[in-house]
PDB file of C-alpha atoms in Angstrom:
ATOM      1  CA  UNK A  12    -116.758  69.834-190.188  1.00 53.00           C
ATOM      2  CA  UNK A  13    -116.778  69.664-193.884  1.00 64.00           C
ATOM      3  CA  UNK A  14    -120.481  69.014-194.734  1.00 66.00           C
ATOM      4  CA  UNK A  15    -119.639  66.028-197.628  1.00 76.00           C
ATOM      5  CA  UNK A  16    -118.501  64.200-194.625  1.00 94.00           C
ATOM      6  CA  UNK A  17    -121.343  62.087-192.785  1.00 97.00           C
ATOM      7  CA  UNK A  18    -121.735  62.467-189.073  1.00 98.00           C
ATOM      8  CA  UNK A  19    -122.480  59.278-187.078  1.00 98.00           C
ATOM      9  CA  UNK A  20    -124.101  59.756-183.183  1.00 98.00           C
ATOM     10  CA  UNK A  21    -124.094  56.269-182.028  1.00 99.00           C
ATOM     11  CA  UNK A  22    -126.803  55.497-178.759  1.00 98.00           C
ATOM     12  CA  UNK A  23    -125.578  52.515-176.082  1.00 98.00           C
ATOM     13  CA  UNK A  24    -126.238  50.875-173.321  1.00 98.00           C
ATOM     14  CA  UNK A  25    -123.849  48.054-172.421  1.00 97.00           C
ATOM     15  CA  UNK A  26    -120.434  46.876-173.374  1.00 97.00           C
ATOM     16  CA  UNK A  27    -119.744  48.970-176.761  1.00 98.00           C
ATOM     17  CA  UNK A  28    -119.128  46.213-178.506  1.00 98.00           C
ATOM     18  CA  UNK A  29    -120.438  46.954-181.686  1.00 98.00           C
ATOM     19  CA  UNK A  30    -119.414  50.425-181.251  1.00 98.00           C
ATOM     20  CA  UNK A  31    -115.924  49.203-181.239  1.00 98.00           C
ATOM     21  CA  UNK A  32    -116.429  47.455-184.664  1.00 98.00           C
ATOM     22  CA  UNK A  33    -117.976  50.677-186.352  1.00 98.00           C
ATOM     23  CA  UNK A  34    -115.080  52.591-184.419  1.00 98.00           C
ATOM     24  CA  UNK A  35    -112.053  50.259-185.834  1.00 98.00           C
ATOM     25  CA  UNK A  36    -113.702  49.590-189.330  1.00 98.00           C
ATOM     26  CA  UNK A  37    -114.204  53.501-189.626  1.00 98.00           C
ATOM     27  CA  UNK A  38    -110.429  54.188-188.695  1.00 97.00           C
ATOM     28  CA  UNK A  39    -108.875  51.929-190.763  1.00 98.00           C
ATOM     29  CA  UNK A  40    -110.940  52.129-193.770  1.00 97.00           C
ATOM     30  CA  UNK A  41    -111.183  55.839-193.888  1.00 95.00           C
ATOM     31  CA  UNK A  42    -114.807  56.607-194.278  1.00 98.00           C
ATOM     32  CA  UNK A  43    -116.263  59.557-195.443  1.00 97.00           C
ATOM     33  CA  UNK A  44    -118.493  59.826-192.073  1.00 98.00           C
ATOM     34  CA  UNK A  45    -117.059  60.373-188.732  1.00 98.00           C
ATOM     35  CA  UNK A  46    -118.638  59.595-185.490  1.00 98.00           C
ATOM     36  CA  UNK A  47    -119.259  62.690-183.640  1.00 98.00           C
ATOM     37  CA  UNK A  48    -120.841  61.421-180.334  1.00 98.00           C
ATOM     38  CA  UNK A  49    -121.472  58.555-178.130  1.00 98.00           C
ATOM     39  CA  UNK A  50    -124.374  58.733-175.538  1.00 98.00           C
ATOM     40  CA  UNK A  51    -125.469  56.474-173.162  1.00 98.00           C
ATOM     41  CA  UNK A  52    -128.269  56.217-171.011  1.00 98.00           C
ATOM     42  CA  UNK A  53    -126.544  54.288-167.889  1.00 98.00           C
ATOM     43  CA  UNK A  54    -123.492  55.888-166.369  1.00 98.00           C
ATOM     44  CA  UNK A  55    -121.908  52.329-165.854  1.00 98.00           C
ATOM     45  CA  UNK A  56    -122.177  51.394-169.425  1.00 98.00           C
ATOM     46  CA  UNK A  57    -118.487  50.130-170.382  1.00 98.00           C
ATOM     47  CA  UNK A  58    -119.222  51.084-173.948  1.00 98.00           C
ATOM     48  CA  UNK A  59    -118.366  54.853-172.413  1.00 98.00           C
ATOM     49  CA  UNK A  60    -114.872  53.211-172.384  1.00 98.00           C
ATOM     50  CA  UNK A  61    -114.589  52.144-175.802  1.00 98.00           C
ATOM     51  CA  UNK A  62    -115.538  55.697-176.848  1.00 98.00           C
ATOM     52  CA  UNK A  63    -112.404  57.350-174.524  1.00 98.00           C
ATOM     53  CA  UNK A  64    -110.213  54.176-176.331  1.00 98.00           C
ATOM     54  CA  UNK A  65    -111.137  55.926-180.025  1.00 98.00           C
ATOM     55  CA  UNK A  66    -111.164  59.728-178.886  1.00 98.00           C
ATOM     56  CA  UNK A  67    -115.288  60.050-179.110  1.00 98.00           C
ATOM     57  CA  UNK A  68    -116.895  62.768-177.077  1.00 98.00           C
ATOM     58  CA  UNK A  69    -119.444  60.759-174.814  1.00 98.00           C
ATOM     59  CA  UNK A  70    -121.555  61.931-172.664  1.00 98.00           C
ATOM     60  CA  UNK A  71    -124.284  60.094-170.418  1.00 98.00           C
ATOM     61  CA  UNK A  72    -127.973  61.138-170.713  1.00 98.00           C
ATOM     62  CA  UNK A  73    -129.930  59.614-168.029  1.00 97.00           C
ATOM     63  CA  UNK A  74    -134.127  59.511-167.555  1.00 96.00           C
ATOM     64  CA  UNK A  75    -134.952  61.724-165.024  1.00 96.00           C
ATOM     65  CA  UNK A  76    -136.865  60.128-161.795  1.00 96.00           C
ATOM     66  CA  UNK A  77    -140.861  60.078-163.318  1.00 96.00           C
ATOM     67  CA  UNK A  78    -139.468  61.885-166.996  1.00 97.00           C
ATOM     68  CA  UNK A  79    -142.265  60.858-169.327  1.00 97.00           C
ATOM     69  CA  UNK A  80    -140.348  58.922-172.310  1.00 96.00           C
ATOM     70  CA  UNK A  81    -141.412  61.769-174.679  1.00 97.00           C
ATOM     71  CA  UNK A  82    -139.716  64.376-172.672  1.00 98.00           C
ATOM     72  CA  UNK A  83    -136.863  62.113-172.386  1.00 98.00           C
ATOM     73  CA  UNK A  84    -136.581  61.541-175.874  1.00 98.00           C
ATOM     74  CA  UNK A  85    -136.880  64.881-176.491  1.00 98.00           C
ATOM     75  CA  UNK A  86    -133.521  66.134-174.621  1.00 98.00           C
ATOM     76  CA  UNK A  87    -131.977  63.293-176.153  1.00 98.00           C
ATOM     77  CA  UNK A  88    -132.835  64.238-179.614  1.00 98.00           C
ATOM     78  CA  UNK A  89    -131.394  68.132-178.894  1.00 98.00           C
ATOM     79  CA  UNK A  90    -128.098  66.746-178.081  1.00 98.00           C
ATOM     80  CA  UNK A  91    -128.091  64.461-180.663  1.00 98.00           C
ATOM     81  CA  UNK A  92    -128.893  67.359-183.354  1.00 98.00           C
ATOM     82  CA  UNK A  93    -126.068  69.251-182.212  1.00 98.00           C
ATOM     83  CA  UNK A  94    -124.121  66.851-184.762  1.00 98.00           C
ATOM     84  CA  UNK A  95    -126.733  67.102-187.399  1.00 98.00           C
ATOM     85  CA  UNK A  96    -126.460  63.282-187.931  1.00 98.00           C
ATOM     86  CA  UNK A  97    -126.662  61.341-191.426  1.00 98.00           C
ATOM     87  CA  UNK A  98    -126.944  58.361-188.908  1.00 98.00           C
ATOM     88  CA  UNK A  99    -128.433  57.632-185.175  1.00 98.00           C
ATOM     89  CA  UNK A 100    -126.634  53.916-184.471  1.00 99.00           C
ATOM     90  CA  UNK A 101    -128.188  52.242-182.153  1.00 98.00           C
ATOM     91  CA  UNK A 102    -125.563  50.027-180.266  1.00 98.00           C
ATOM     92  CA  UNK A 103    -127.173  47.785-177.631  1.00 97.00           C
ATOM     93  CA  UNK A 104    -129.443  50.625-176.346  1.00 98.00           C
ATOM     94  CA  UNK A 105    -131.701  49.355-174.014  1.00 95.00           C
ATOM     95  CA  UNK A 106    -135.130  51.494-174.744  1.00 95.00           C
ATOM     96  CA  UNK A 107    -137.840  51.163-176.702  1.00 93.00           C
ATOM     97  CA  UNK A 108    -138.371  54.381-178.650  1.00 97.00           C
ATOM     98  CA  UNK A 109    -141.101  56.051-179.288  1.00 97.00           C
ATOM     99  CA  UNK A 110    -142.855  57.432-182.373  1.00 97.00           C
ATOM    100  CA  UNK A 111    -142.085  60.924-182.625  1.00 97.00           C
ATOM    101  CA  UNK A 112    -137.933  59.957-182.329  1.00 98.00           C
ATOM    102  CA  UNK A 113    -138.257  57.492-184.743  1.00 98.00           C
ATOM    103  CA  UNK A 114    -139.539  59.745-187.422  1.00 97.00           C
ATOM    104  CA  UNK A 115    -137.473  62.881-186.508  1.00 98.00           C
ATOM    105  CA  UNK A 116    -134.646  60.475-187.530  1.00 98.00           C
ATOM    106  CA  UNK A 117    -136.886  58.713-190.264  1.00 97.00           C
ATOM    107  CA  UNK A 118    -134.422  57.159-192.534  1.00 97.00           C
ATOM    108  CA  UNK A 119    -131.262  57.902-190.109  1.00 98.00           C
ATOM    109  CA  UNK A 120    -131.669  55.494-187.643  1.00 98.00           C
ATOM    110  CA  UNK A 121    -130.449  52.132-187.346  1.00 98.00           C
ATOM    111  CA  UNK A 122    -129.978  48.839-185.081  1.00 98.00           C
ATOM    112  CA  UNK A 123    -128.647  45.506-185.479  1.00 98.00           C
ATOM    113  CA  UNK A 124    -130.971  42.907-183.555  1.00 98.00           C
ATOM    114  CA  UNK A 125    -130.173  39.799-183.004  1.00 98.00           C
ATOM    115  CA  UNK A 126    -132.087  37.511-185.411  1.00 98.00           C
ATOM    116  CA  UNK A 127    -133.249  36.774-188.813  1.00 98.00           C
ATOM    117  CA  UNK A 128    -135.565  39.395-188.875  1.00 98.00           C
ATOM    118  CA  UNK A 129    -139.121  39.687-188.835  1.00 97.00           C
ATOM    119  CA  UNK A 130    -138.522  35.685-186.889  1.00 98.00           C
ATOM    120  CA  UNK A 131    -138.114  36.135-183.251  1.00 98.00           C
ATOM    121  CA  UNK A 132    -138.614  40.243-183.157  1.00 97.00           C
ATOM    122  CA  UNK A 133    -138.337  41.486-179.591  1.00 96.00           C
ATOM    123  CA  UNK A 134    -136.364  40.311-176.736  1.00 96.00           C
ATOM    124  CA  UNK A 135    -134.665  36.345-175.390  1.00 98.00           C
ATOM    125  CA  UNK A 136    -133.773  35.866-179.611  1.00 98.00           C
ATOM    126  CA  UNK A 137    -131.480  32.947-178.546  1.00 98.00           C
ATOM    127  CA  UNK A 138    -133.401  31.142-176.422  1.00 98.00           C
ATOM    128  CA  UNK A 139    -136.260  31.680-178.566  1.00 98.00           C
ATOM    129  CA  UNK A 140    -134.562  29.900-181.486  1.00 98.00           C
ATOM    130  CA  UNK A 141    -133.058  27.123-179.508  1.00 98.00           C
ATOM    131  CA  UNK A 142    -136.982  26.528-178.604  1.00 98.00           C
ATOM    132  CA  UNK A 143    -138.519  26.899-181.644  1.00 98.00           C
ATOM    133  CA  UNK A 144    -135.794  23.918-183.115  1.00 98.00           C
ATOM    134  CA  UNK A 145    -134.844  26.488-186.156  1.00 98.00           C
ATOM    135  CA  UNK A 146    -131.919  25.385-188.179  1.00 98.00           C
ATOM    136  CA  UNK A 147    -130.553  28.735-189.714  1.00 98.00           C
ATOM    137  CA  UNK A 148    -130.255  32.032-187.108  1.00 98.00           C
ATOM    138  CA  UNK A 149    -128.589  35.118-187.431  1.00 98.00           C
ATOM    139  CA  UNK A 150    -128.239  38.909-187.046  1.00 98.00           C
ATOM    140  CA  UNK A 151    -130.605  41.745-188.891  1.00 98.00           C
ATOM    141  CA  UNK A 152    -129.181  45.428-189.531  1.00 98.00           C
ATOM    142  CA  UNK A 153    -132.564  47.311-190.526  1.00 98.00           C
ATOM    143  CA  UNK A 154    -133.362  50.653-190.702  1.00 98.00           C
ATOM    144  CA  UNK A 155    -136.005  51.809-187.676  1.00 98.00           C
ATOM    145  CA  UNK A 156    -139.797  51.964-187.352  1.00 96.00           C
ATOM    146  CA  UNK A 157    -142.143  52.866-184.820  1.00 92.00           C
ATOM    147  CA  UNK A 158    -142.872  49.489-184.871  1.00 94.00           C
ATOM    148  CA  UNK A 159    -139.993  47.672-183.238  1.00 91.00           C
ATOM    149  CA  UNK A 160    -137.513  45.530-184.856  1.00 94.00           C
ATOM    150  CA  UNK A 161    -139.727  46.103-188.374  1.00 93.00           C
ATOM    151  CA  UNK A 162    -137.820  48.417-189.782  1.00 96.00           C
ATOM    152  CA  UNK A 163    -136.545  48.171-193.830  1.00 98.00           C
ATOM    153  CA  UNK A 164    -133.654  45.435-193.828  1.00 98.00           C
ATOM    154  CA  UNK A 165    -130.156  46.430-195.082  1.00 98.00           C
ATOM    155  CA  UNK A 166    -128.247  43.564-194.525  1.00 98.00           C
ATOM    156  CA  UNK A 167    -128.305  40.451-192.711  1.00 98.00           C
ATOM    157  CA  UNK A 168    -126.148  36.908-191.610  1.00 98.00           C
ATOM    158  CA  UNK A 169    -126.865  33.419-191.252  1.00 98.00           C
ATOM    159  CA  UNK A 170    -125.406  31.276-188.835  1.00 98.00           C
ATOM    160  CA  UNK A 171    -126.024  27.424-188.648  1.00 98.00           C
ATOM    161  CA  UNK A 172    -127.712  26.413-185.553  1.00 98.00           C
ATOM    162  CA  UNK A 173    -125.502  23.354-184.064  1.00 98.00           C
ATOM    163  CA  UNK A 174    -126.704  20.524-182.072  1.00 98.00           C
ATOM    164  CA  UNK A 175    -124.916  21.117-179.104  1.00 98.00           C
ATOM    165  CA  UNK A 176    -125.442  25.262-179.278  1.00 98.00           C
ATOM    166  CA  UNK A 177    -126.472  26.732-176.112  1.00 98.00           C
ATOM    167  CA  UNK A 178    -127.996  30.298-175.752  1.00 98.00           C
ATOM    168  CA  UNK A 179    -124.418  31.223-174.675  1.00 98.00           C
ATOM    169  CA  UNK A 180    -122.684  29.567-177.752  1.00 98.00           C
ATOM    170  CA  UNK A 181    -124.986  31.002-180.200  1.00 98.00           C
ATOM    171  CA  UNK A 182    -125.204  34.393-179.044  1.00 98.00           C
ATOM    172  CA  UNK A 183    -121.550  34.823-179.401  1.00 98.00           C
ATOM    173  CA  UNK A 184    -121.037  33.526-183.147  1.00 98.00           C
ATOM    174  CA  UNK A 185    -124.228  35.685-183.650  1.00 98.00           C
ATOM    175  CA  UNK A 186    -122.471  38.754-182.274  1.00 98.00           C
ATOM    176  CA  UNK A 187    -119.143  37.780-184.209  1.00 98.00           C
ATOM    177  CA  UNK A 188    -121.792  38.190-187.444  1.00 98.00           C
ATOM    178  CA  UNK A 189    -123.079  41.885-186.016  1.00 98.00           C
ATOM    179  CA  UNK A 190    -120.057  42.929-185.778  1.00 98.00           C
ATOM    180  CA  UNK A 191    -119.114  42.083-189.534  1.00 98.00           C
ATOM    181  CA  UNK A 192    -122.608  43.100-190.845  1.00 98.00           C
ATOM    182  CA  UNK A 193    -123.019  46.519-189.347  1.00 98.00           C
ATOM    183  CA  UNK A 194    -120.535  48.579-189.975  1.00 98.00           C
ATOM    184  CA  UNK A 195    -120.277  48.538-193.305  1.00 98.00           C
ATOM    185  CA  UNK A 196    -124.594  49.152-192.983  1.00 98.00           C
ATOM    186  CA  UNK A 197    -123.406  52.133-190.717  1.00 98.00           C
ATOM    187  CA  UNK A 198    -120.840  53.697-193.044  1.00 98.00           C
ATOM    188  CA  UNK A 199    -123.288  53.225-196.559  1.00 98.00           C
ATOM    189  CA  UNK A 200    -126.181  55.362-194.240  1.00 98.00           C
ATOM    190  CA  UNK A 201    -123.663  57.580-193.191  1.00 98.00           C
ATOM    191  CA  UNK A 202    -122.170  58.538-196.585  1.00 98.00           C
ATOM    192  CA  UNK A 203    -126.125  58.750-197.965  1.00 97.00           C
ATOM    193  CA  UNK A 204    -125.920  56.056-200.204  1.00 97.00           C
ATOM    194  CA  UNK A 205    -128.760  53.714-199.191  1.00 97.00           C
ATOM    195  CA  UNK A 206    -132.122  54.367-201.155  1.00 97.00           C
ATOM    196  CA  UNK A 207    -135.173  53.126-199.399  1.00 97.00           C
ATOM    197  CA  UNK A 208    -138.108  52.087-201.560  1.00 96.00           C
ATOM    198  CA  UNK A 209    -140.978  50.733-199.231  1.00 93.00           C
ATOM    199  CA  UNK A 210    -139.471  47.656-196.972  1.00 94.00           C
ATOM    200  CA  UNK A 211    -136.377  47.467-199.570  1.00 96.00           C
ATOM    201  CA  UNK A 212    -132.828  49.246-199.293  1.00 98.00           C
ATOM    202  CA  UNK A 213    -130.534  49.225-201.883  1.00 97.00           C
ATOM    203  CA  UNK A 214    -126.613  50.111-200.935  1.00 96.00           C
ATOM    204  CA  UNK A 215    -125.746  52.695-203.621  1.00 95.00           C
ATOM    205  CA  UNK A 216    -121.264  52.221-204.752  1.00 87.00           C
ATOM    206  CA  UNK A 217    -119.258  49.730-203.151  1.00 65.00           C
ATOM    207  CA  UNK A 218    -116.861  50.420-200.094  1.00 56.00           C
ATOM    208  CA  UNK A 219    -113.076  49.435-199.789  1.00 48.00           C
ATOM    209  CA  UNK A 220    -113.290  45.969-197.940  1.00 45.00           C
ATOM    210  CA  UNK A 221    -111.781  45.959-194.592  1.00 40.00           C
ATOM    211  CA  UNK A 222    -108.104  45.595-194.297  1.00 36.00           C
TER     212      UNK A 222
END
């Protein structure tokens, strides 16, 4: 692999949804960055699917029965290095990680969560909202912390919070807005042009918009 070229490992879960959008917005727009490897850490995840649809290696990594999350993370982080990474996505994966990952891939790893970050951090970000009577709600791409969903923000999306929204309704134009918002946050960390200066990013250049 030519080493100007950014190499994306991208962790999931679930459906693969977002992992479709970085997957079609880094075909058709011809990034500099390729994504070199999908894991997962359930064998049913359908997001394995979407990586056989685009031709990405994926492989499932499960905990072992009574693996200690350390010495989980650990074997993770040995495959993962295997692609020498300029960026870990997280796509929907479903763990809480722990320190020591987070700063082995200080500056290289990076979720979208669904909210306007730092309101409703954590889990139920729809309901929560809907609650809490908010007006404005949204999606977050940040880089990660050990502190979760704290990270430095790159970029994020409001979306107007209707009267007759339900978690259902919401959650879905919120996930139309991660799907818009994150891969272009993917590709700038993959081609090394964000510059992180405390809790602010700044995108370095300008990418092609999406055709």
């Amino acid at each position: 692999m030519n080493p100007s070229v950014g190499s994306i490992v991208v962790l999931i879960s679930g459906a693969g949804s977002n992992l479709r959008a970085i997957a079609r917005a880094c075909q058709e727009q011809a990034w500099q960055a390729r994504i070199a490897a999908v894991f997962s850490n359930r064998a049913d995840a359908a997001g394995l699917g979407v990586a056989a649809e685009f031709g990405i290696p994926a492989e499932v990594l499960q905990p072992r029965e009574g693996e200690a999350r350390e010495a989980y993370e650990q074997r993770l982080a040995q495959r993962i290095d295997v692609h020498a990474p300029t960026a870990v996505v997280l796509a929907g994966f479903m763990r809480v990680l722990g320190a020591p990952f987070v700063e082995h891939y200080r500056e290289r790893l990076i979720n979208v969560h669904p909210s306007l970050l730092p309101a409703f951090a954590g889990l139920h970000t729809h309901r929560r909202a809907l609650e809490a009577g908010v007006k404005w709600h949204g999606a977050t791409v940040h880089l990660v912390s050990a502190e979760v969903d704290a990270g430095p923000i790159v970029d994020q999306a409001v979306v107007p919070v209707r009267d007759d929204d339900t978690e259902t309704s919401l959650r879905a134009r919120v996930l139309e807005q991660e799907h818009r918002i994150y891969p272009p946050a993917v590709r700038a960390l993959a081609e090394r042009r964000l510059r992180v200066q405390g809790q602010r990013v700044r995108v370095l250049g300008r990418a092609e918009p999406q055709r």
